[in-house]
Amino acid sequence: MKIDHRKAAVIGCGNVGASIAFRFLQQGLFTRLVLLDANRDKAEGEAMDLRDGLPYGAAMEISAGDYDDLTDCALAVITAGTNQKPGETRLDLIGKNTEILRSVLKEVTARNFGGILLVVSNPVDVLTYAAWRLSGYPRERVMGSGTVLDTGRLKQLLGAELEVDSRNIHAFIIGEHGDSELAVWSEANVSGLDLEDFCRVRGQTLGAENRERLYREVRDSAYQIIERKGATYYGIAMAVGRIAEAIVKDERAVLPVSAVLDGQYGMNGLALSLPSIVGRKGLQEILEMPLSSGERAALSASAEQMREAIESLKL
Ligand code: NAD
């Protein structure tokens, strides 16, 4: 079936799925949006609520649907799954969410879905790899939201620290979207001006201690939010909206999505969040950015954790 480049599906309409749907409504990127959930009433309720906002958004068809509606979708966002409870790590969710992913993919692959799978459920890097293996789709059609959210968190904190617009900060969080992620300080810059030069020019300092504090704040942000409000969803909805925009508009934007590696950094058999070129065809290229030796070691350690988690799944 012909793909409708302006049709998307959100599978799982809990906190995260519903917030993503709301973001899509605000963006006006899609003309058709289908919501699926194991709890059909929930999907229907969310569709009804969203439709009430249509007069104040862009024209769009929003409905609760089933897997048959996926066949002409350009994008299917998977958020089905359980979320972290206070104190739980993302990796603690692995067993339950892999089973949910398996059941979702069984339905998706039974249809003639030709679009892009965007995994959001956690642990997102492990599930992105599982989605690739279980679906049998080419690498370019499977990606995860990765560290797009974490990178946004770093930009936001760094922007506040340096008193500059966070959109001018170019700095990446890479590796696992989780406890073993790392900040690539060696390549960080403010609109092309090396971070250290930027600080020097403005008479600011950003020493190792401050960098470590900012990194920890980013890494532990979800724990802090979950402790206070039980779940995170607005930040991830903005991040997924950004990825969807890059796909729909064929931007070839550089975003740190979760990607199934094919020899990058000498690694295979896992997915990691790395800056990649994202466009209408999906994941067009994973960029192997230069790293300091410390960053390289941290990336390897993160990859090792992902590998162990993947091996435990017996895919
Ligand atoms: P939630 O419990 O509010 O919603 C989950 C939804 O999935 C529920 O509506 C449930 O009915 C549905 N569901 C369960 N099994 C299903 C199935 N087989 N088919 C279809 N729907 C099914 O949880 P949430 O807060 O929305 O979180 C969803 C996922 O997103 C979690 O895994 C969470 O950890 C993850 N998350 C990821 C990021 C990220 O950056 N990648 C950020 C926040 C949350």
Short mmCIF file of C-alpha atoms and ligand atoms in Angstrom, two decimals:
data_model
loop_
_atom_site.label_atom_id
_atom_site.label_comp_id
_atom_site.label_asym_id
_atom_site.label_seq_id
_atom_site.Cartn_x
_atom_site.Cartn_y
_atom_site.Cartn_z
CA MET A 1 0.00 0.00 0.00
CA LYS A 2 1.09 3.55 -0.73
CA ILE A 3 2.46 5.39 2.33
CA ASP A 4 0.68 8.55 3.40
CA HIS A 5 3.60 10.72 4.54
CA ARG A 6 1.30 12.73 6.74
CA LYS A 7 -0.24 9.85 8.62
CA ALA A 8 1.09 8.60 11.97
CA ALA A 9 0.08 6.11 14.63
CA VAL A 10 0.79 6.21 18.34
CA ILE A 11 0.73 2.77 19.96
CA GLY A 12 0.19 3.09 23.70
CA CYS A 13 -1.83 6.08 24.89
CA GLY A 14 -0.73 6.50 28.48
CA ASN A 15 1.05 9.59 29.80
CA VAL A 16 3.69 9.54 27.08
CA GLY A 17 1.57 8.46 24.11
CA ALA A 18 -1.18 10.97 24.87
CA SER A 19 1.35 13.80 25.32
CA ILE A 20 2.99 12.91 22.00
CA ALA A 21 -0.42 12.94 20.29
CA PHE A 22 -1.09 16.36 21.82
CA ARG A 23 2.27 17.58 20.55
CA PHE A 24 1.48 16.28 17.04
CA LEU A 25 -1.83 18.15 17.16
CA GLN A 26 -0.01 21.37 18.07
CA GLN A 27 2.62 20.89 15.38
CA GLY A 28 0.17 20.34 12.54
CA LEU A 29 2.66 17.92 10.98
CA PHE A 30 0.18 15.18 10.25
CA THR A 31 -3.23 15.19 8.61
CA ARG A 32 -4.20 11.80 10.05
CA LEU A 33 -3.38 10.42 13.48
CA VAL A 34 -4.46 7.00 14.78
CA LEU A 35 -4.29 6.09 18.45
CA LEU A 36 -3.99 2.47 19.61
CA ASP A 37 -3.96 1.09 23.12
CA ALA A 38 -4.56 -2.30 24.74
CA ASN A 39 -7.27 -0.37 26.57
CA ARG A 40 -9.44 0.72 23.64
CA ASP A 41 -11.50 3.06 25.84
CA LYS A 42 -8.34 4.96 26.75
CA ALA A 43 -7.43 5.44 23.07
CA GLU A 44 -10.98 6.54 22.28
CA GLY A 45 -11.09 8.95 25.20
CA GLU A 46 -7.77 10.52 24.21
CA ALA A 47 -8.90 10.86 20.56
CA MET A 48 -12.15 12.54 21.67
CA ASP A 49 -10.31 14.92 23.99
CA LEU A 50 -7.77 15.82 21.29
CA ARG A 51 -10.46 16.37 18.66
CA ASP A 52 -12.00 19.01 20.92
CA GLY A 53 -8.83 21.05 20.36
CA LEU A 54 -8.98 20.85 16.55
CA PRO A 55 -10.66 24.24 16.00
CA TYR A 56 -7.63 25.82 17.67
CA GLY A 57 -5.01 23.66 15.94
CA ALA A 58 -4.41 22.47 12.37
CA ALA A 59 -6.91 20.43 10.35
CA MET A 60 -6.35 16.79 11.18
CA GLU A 61 -8.25 13.51 11.44
CA ILE A 62 -7.74 11.99 14.88
CA SER A 63 -9.21 8.59 15.69
CA ALA A 64 -8.81 5.54 17.87
CA GLY A 65 -8.02 2.60 15.65
CA ASP A 66 -6.50 -0.84 15.34
CA TYR A 67 -3.49 -2.38 13.64
CA ASP A 68 -5.17 -2.46 10.22
CA ASP A 69 -4.96 1.33 10.26
CA LEU A 70 -1.17 1.12 10.26
CA THR A 71 -0.66 -0.08 6.71
CA ASP A 72 -0.35 3.37 5.09
CA CYS A 73 1.25 5.14 8.08
CA ALA A 74 4.61 6.86 7.56
CA LEU A 75 5.41 6.64 11.25
CA ALA A 76 4.42 4.38 14.14
CA VAL A 77 5.48 5.59 17.57
CA ILE A 78 5.62 2.83 20.20
CA THR A 79 5.07 3.98 23.77
CA ALA A 80 3.20 0.90 25.00
CA GLY A 81 4.71 -0.42 28.16
CA THR A 82 5.08 0.06 31.85
CA ASN A 83 6.93 3.11 33.18
CA GLN A 84 9.49 3.56 35.98
CA LYS A 85 8.19 3.68 39.53
CA PRO A 86 10.15 5.77 42.05
CA GLY A 87 13.63 4.25 42.49
CA GLU A 88 13.35 1.91 39.46
CA THR A 89 15.91 2.13 36.66
CA ARG A 90 14.92 1.96 33.01
CA LEU A 91 16.66 -1.41 32.74
CA ASP A 92 14.34 -2.76 35.49
CA LEU A 93 11.51 -2.55 32.92
CA ILE A 94 13.21 -4.81 30.41
CA GLY A 95 11.29 -8.10 30.89
CA LYS A 96 7.77 -6.71 30.92
CA ASN A 97 8.31 -4.17 28.15
CA THR A 98 10.05 -6.62 25.82
CA GLU A 99 7.00 -8.89 26.07
CA ILE A 100 4.70 -5.95 25.33
CA LEU A 101 6.93 -4.95 22.39
CA ARG A 102 6.82 -8.53 21.09
CA SER A 103 3.02 -8.52 21.14
CA VAL A 104 2.88 -5.11 19.42
CA LEU A 105 5.34 -6.12 16.70
CA LYS A 106 3.51 -9.37 16.05
CA GLU A 107 0.52 -7.27 15.03
CA VAL A 108 2.54 -4.63 13.14
CA THR A 109 4.54 -7.11 11.08
CA ALA A 110 1.40 -9.08 10.21
CA ARG A 111 0.26 -5.95 8.31
CA ASN A 112 1.97 -4.44 5.34
CA PHE A 113 3.48 -1.59 7.37
CA GLY A 114 6.10 0.21 5.28
CA GLY A 115 6.82 3.20 7.50
CA ILE A 116 9.26 4.01 10.25
CA LEU A 117 9.11 2.47 13.73
CA LEU A 118 10.02 4.92 16.45
CA VAL A 119 10.45 3.21 19.82
CA VAL A 120 9.96 5.32 22.94
CA SER A 121 9.21 2.68 25.60
CA ASN A 122 12.07 1.97 27.98
CA PRO A 123 14.74 0.77 28.14
CA VAL A 124 14.68 2.47 24.76
CA ASP A 125 18.07 1.39 23.34
CA VAL A 126 17.50 -2.26 24.22
CA LEU A 127 13.95 -2.16 22.86
CA THR A 128 15.09 -0.44 19.66
CA TYR A 129 17.50 -3.29 19.03
CA ALA A 130 14.77 -5.82 19.92
CA ALA A 131 12.34 -4.06 17.56
CA TRP A 132 14.86 -4.27 14.74
CA ARG A 133 15.53 -7.96 15.34
CA LEU A 134 11.92 -8.95 15.88
CA SER A 135 10.51 -6.92 12.97
CA GLY A 136 13.13 -7.90 10.42
CA TYR A 137 12.90 -4.34 9.01
CA PRO A 138 16.00 -2.65 7.60
CA ARG A 139 18.06 -0.60 10.08
CA GLU A 140 16.97 2.69 8.57
CA ARG A 141 13.30 2.02 9.37
CA VAL A 142 13.81 1.34 13.09
CA MET A 143 14.99 3.93 15.58
CA GLY A 144 14.45 4.94 19.18
CA SER A 145 13.92 8.36 20.72
CA GLY A 146 17.36 7.76 22.24
CA THR A 147 19.03 10.67 24.00
CA VAL A 148 17.17 13.41 22.11
CA LEU A 149 15.43 14.13 25.42
CA ASP A 150 18.64 13.97 27.50
CA THR A 151 20.46 16.16 24.99
CA GLY A 152 17.62 18.68 25.31
CA ARG A 153 18.03 18.54 29.08
CA LEU A 154 21.76 19.24 28.75
CA LYS A 155 21.16 22.13 26.36
CA GLN A 156 18.58 23.60 28.71
CA LEU A 157 20.81 23.37 31.79
CA LEU A 158 23.91 24.58 29.98
CA GLY A 159 22.00 27.47 28.45
CA ALA A 160 20.84 28.55 31.91
CA GLU A 161 24.36 28.16 33.34
CA LEU A 162 25.99 30.17 30.55
CA GLU A 163 23.10 32.62 30.24
CA VAL A 164 22.63 31.96 26.55
CA ASP A 165 19.72 30.62 24.46
CA SER A 166 19.69 26.83 24.90
CA ARG A 167 18.96 26.46 21.15
CA ASN A 168 22.45 27.85 20.46
CA ILE A 169 24.09 25.10 22.49
CA HIS A 170 25.44 22.18 20.50
CA ALA A 171 26.30 19.39 22.89
CA PHE A 172 25.33 15.73 22.93
CA ILE A 173 24.43 13.14 25.49
CA ILE A 174 25.18 9.76 23.92
CA GLY A 175 25.30 6.05 24.77
CA GLU A 176 22.43 4.55 26.76
CA HIS A 177 19.34 6.66 27.39
CA GLY A 178 19.85 5.83 31.06
CA ASP A 179 22.34 5.58 33.86
CA SER A 180 25.42 4.84 31.73
CA GLU A 181 24.96 7.75 29.31
CA LEU A 182 27.76 10.29 28.80
CA ALA A 183 28.11 13.93 27.87
CA VAL A 184 30.45 14.66 24.96
CA TRP A 185 32.13 17.76 26.38
CA SER A 186 35.05 17.54 23.95
CA GLU A 187 32.79 18.54 21.03
CA ALA A 188 30.47 20.94 22.86
CA ASN A 189 30.13 24.40 21.35
CA VAL A 190 27.92 27.48 21.38
CA SER A 191 26.91 28.28 17.81
CA GLY A 192 30.24 27.00 16.51
CA LEU A 193 32.35 28.64 19.22
CA ASP A 194 34.18 25.99 21.23
CA LEU A 195 32.70 25.81 24.75
CA GLU A 196 35.95 26.84 26.43
CA ASP A 197 36.49 29.72 24.00
CA PHE A 198 32.91 30.85 24.56
CA CYS A 199 33.45 30.88 28.34
CA ARG A 200 36.79 32.70 27.99
CA VAL A 201 35.32 35.37 25.70
CA ARG A 202 32.57 36.03 28.24
CA GLY A 203 34.78 35.81 31.31
CA GLN A 204 32.97 32.68 32.50
CA THR A 205 34.35 29.39 33.76
CA LEU A 206 32.86 25.94 33.47
CA GLY A 207 35.27 23.70 35.34
CA ALA A 208 35.27 19.92 35.63
CA GLU A 209 33.18 20.02 38.81
CA ASN A 210 30.45 22.08 37.20
CA ARG A 211 30.40 19.87 34.13
CA GLU A 212 30.04 16.80 36.33
CA ARG A 213 27.20 18.46 38.26
CA LEU A 214 25.36 19.33 35.03
CA TYR A 215 25.88 15.82 33.66
CA ARG A 216 24.49 14.26 36.85
CA GLU A 217 21.51 16.56 36.75
CA VAL A 218 20.75 15.43 33.21
CA ARG A 219 21.31 11.75 33.97
CA ASP A 220 19.18 11.79 37.11
CA SER A 221 16.50 14.15 35.84
CA ALA A 222 13.88 11.42 35.25
CA TYR A 223 14.36 10.11 38.81
CA GLN A 224 13.84 13.60 40.19
CA ILE A 225 10.69 14.17 38.14
CA ILE A 226 9.23 10.71 38.84
CA GLU A 227 9.80 11.20 42.58
CA ARG A 228 7.74 14.39 42.43
CA LYS A 229 4.98 13.71 39.87
CA GLY A 230 5.11 9.96 39.17
CA ALA A 231 6.06 10.04 35.48
CA THR A 232 7.76 12.13 32.78
CA TYR A 233 5.97 13.01 29.56
CA TYR A 234 6.17 16.62 28.35
CA GLY A 235 9.90 16.65 27.61
CA ILE A 236 9.74 13.34 25.74
CA ALA A 237 6.69 14.56 23.79
CA MET A 238 8.68 17.59 22.60
CA ALA A 239 11.65 15.35 21.70
CA VAL A 240 9.46 12.93 19.72
CA GLY A 241 7.77 15.88 18.02
CA ARG A 242 11.20 17.06 16.90
CA ILE A 243 12.13 13.62 15.51
CA ALA A 244 8.76 13.37 13.71
CA GLU A 245 9.30 16.82 12.19
CA ALA A 246 12.70 15.75 10.83
CA ILE A 247 11.06 12.70 9.25
CA VAL A 248 7.95 14.36 7.80
CA LYS A 249 9.85 17.35 6.41
CA ASP A 250 12.75 15.16 5.24
CA GLU A 251 15.09 17.52 7.05
CA ARG A 252 18.14 15.27 7.31
CA ALA A 253 18.52 16.73 10.79
CA VAL A 254 21.26 15.55 13.14
CA LEU A 255 19.57 14.06 16.20
CA PRO A 256 20.91 11.62 18.82
CA VAL A 257 18.34 8.90 18.18
CA SER A 258 18.83 5.30 19.21
CA ALA A 259 20.26 3.43 16.24
CA VAL A 260 21.18 -0.18 15.50
CA LEU A 261 24.93 -0.11 14.98
CA ASP A 262 26.54 -1.49 11.88
CA GLY A 263 30.24 -1.35 12.72
CA GLN A 264 30.33 2.27 14.00
CA TYR A 265 32.99 2.60 16.73
CA GLY A 266 33.82 -1.04 15.88
CA MET A 267 30.52 -2.18 17.40
CA ASN A 268 27.70 -4.47 16.29
CA GLY A 269 24.81 -6.34 17.88
CA LEU A 270 23.30 -3.46 19.83
CA ALA A 271 21.59 -0.09 19.54
CA LEU A 272 23.00 3.05 21.12
CA SER A 273 21.96 6.68 21.09
CA LEU A 274 24.29 8.54 18.74
CA PRO A 275 24.01 11.65 16.56
CA SER A 276 22.43 10.46 13.33
CA ILE A 277 20.97 11.98 10.19
CA VAL A 278 17.19 11.64 10.25
CA GLY A 279 14.91 12.23 7.28
CA ARG A 280 11.95 10.78 5.41
CA LYS A 281 13.67 7.45 4.87
CA GLY A 282 14.33 7.24 8.60
CA LEU A 283 17.78 6.79 10.01
CA GLN A 284 19.98 7.79 7.10
CA GLU A 285 23.42 7.70 8.71
CA ILE A 286 24.96 7.27 12.14
CA LEU A 287 27.70 9.88 12.63
CA GLU A 288 30.86 8.62 14.25
CA MET A 289 31.88 11.75 16.12
CA PRO A 290 35.42 12.16 17.39
CA LEU A 291 35.64 11.42 21.13
CA SER A 292 38.29 11.97 23.79
CA SER A 293 39.83 8.79 25.20
CA GLY A 294 37.74 9.15 28.38
CA GLU A 295 34.55 9.57 26.37
CA ARG A 296 35.45 6.60 24.23
CA ALA A 297 35.93 4.44 27.34
CA ALA A 298 32.60 5.66 28.78
CA LEU A 299 30.85 4.84 25.48
CA SER A 300 32.35 1.33 25.50
CA ALA A 301 31.21 0.80 29.09
CA SER A 302 27.70 1.95 28.16
CA ALA A 303 27.70 -0.36 25.14
CA GLU A 304 28.79 -3.26 27.34
CA GLN A 305 25.76 -2.71 29.59
CA MET A 306 23.46 -2.63 26.56
CA ARG A 307 24.98 -5.84 25.24
CA GLU A 308 24.47 -7.63 28.54
CA ALA A 309 20.87 -6.47 28.67
CA ILE A 310 20.27 -7.62 25.09
CA GLU A 311 21.84 -11.01 25.75
CA SER A 312 19.51 -11.51 28.72
CA LEU A 313 16.54 -11.23 26.34
CA LYS A 314 17.31 -14.29 24.22
CA LEU A 315 15.75 -12.70 21.15
P1 NAD B 1 1.57 4.55 31.05
O1 NAD B 1 1.42 3.41 31.99
O2 NAD B 1 0.94 5.87 31.40
O3 NAD B 1 1.02 4.13 29.60
C1 NAD B 1 1.33 2.93 28.99
C2 NAD B 1 0.19 2.60 28.06
O4 NAD B 1 0.56 1.44 27.30
C3 NAD B 1 -1.12 2.27 28.78
O5 NAD B 1 -2.16 3.09 28.29
C4 NAD B 1 -1.36 0.80 28.44
O6 NAD B 1 -2.72 0.46 28.33
C5 NAD B 1 -0.62 0.68 27.11
N1 NAD B 1 -0.26 -0.69 26.76
C6 NAD B 1 0.26 -1.65 27.56
N2 NAD B 1 0.43 -2.78 26.84
C7 NAD B 1 0.03 -2.52 25.58
C8 NAD B 1 -0.04 -3.29 24.39
N3 NAD B 1 0.36 -4.56 24.36
N4 NAD B 1 -0.51 -2.69 23.29
C9 NAD B 1 -0.93 -1.40 23.30
N5 NAD B 1 -0.90 -0.65 24.41
C10 NAD B 1 -0.42 -1.19 25.53
O7 NAD B 1 3.13 4.74 30.82
P2 NAD B 1 3.86 6.06 30.24
O8 NAD B 1 4.21 6.96 31.38
O9 NAD B 1 3.05 6.56 29.11
O10 NAD B 1 5.23 5.42 29.72
C11 NAD B 1 5.24 4.61 28.57
C12 NAD B 1 6.65 4.15 28.27
O11 NAD B 1 7.44 5.27 27.85
C13 NAD B 1 7.38 3.55 29.49
O12 NAD B 1 8.14 2.44 29.10
C14 NAD B 1 8.30 4.70 29.93
O13 NAD B 1 9.42 4.24 30.64
C15 NAD B 1 8.67 5.25 28.57
N6 NAD B 1 9.26 6.59 28.58
C16 NAD B 1 10.29 6.79 27.72
C17 NAD B 1 10.94 7.98 27.67
C18 NAD B 1 12.11 8.14 26.75
O14 NAD B 1 12.84 9.15 26.81
N7 NAD B 1 12.36 7.19 25.88
C19 NAD B 1 10.51 9.05 28.48
C20 NAD B 1 9.42 8.86 29.32
C21 NAD B 1 8.81 7.60 29.38
#
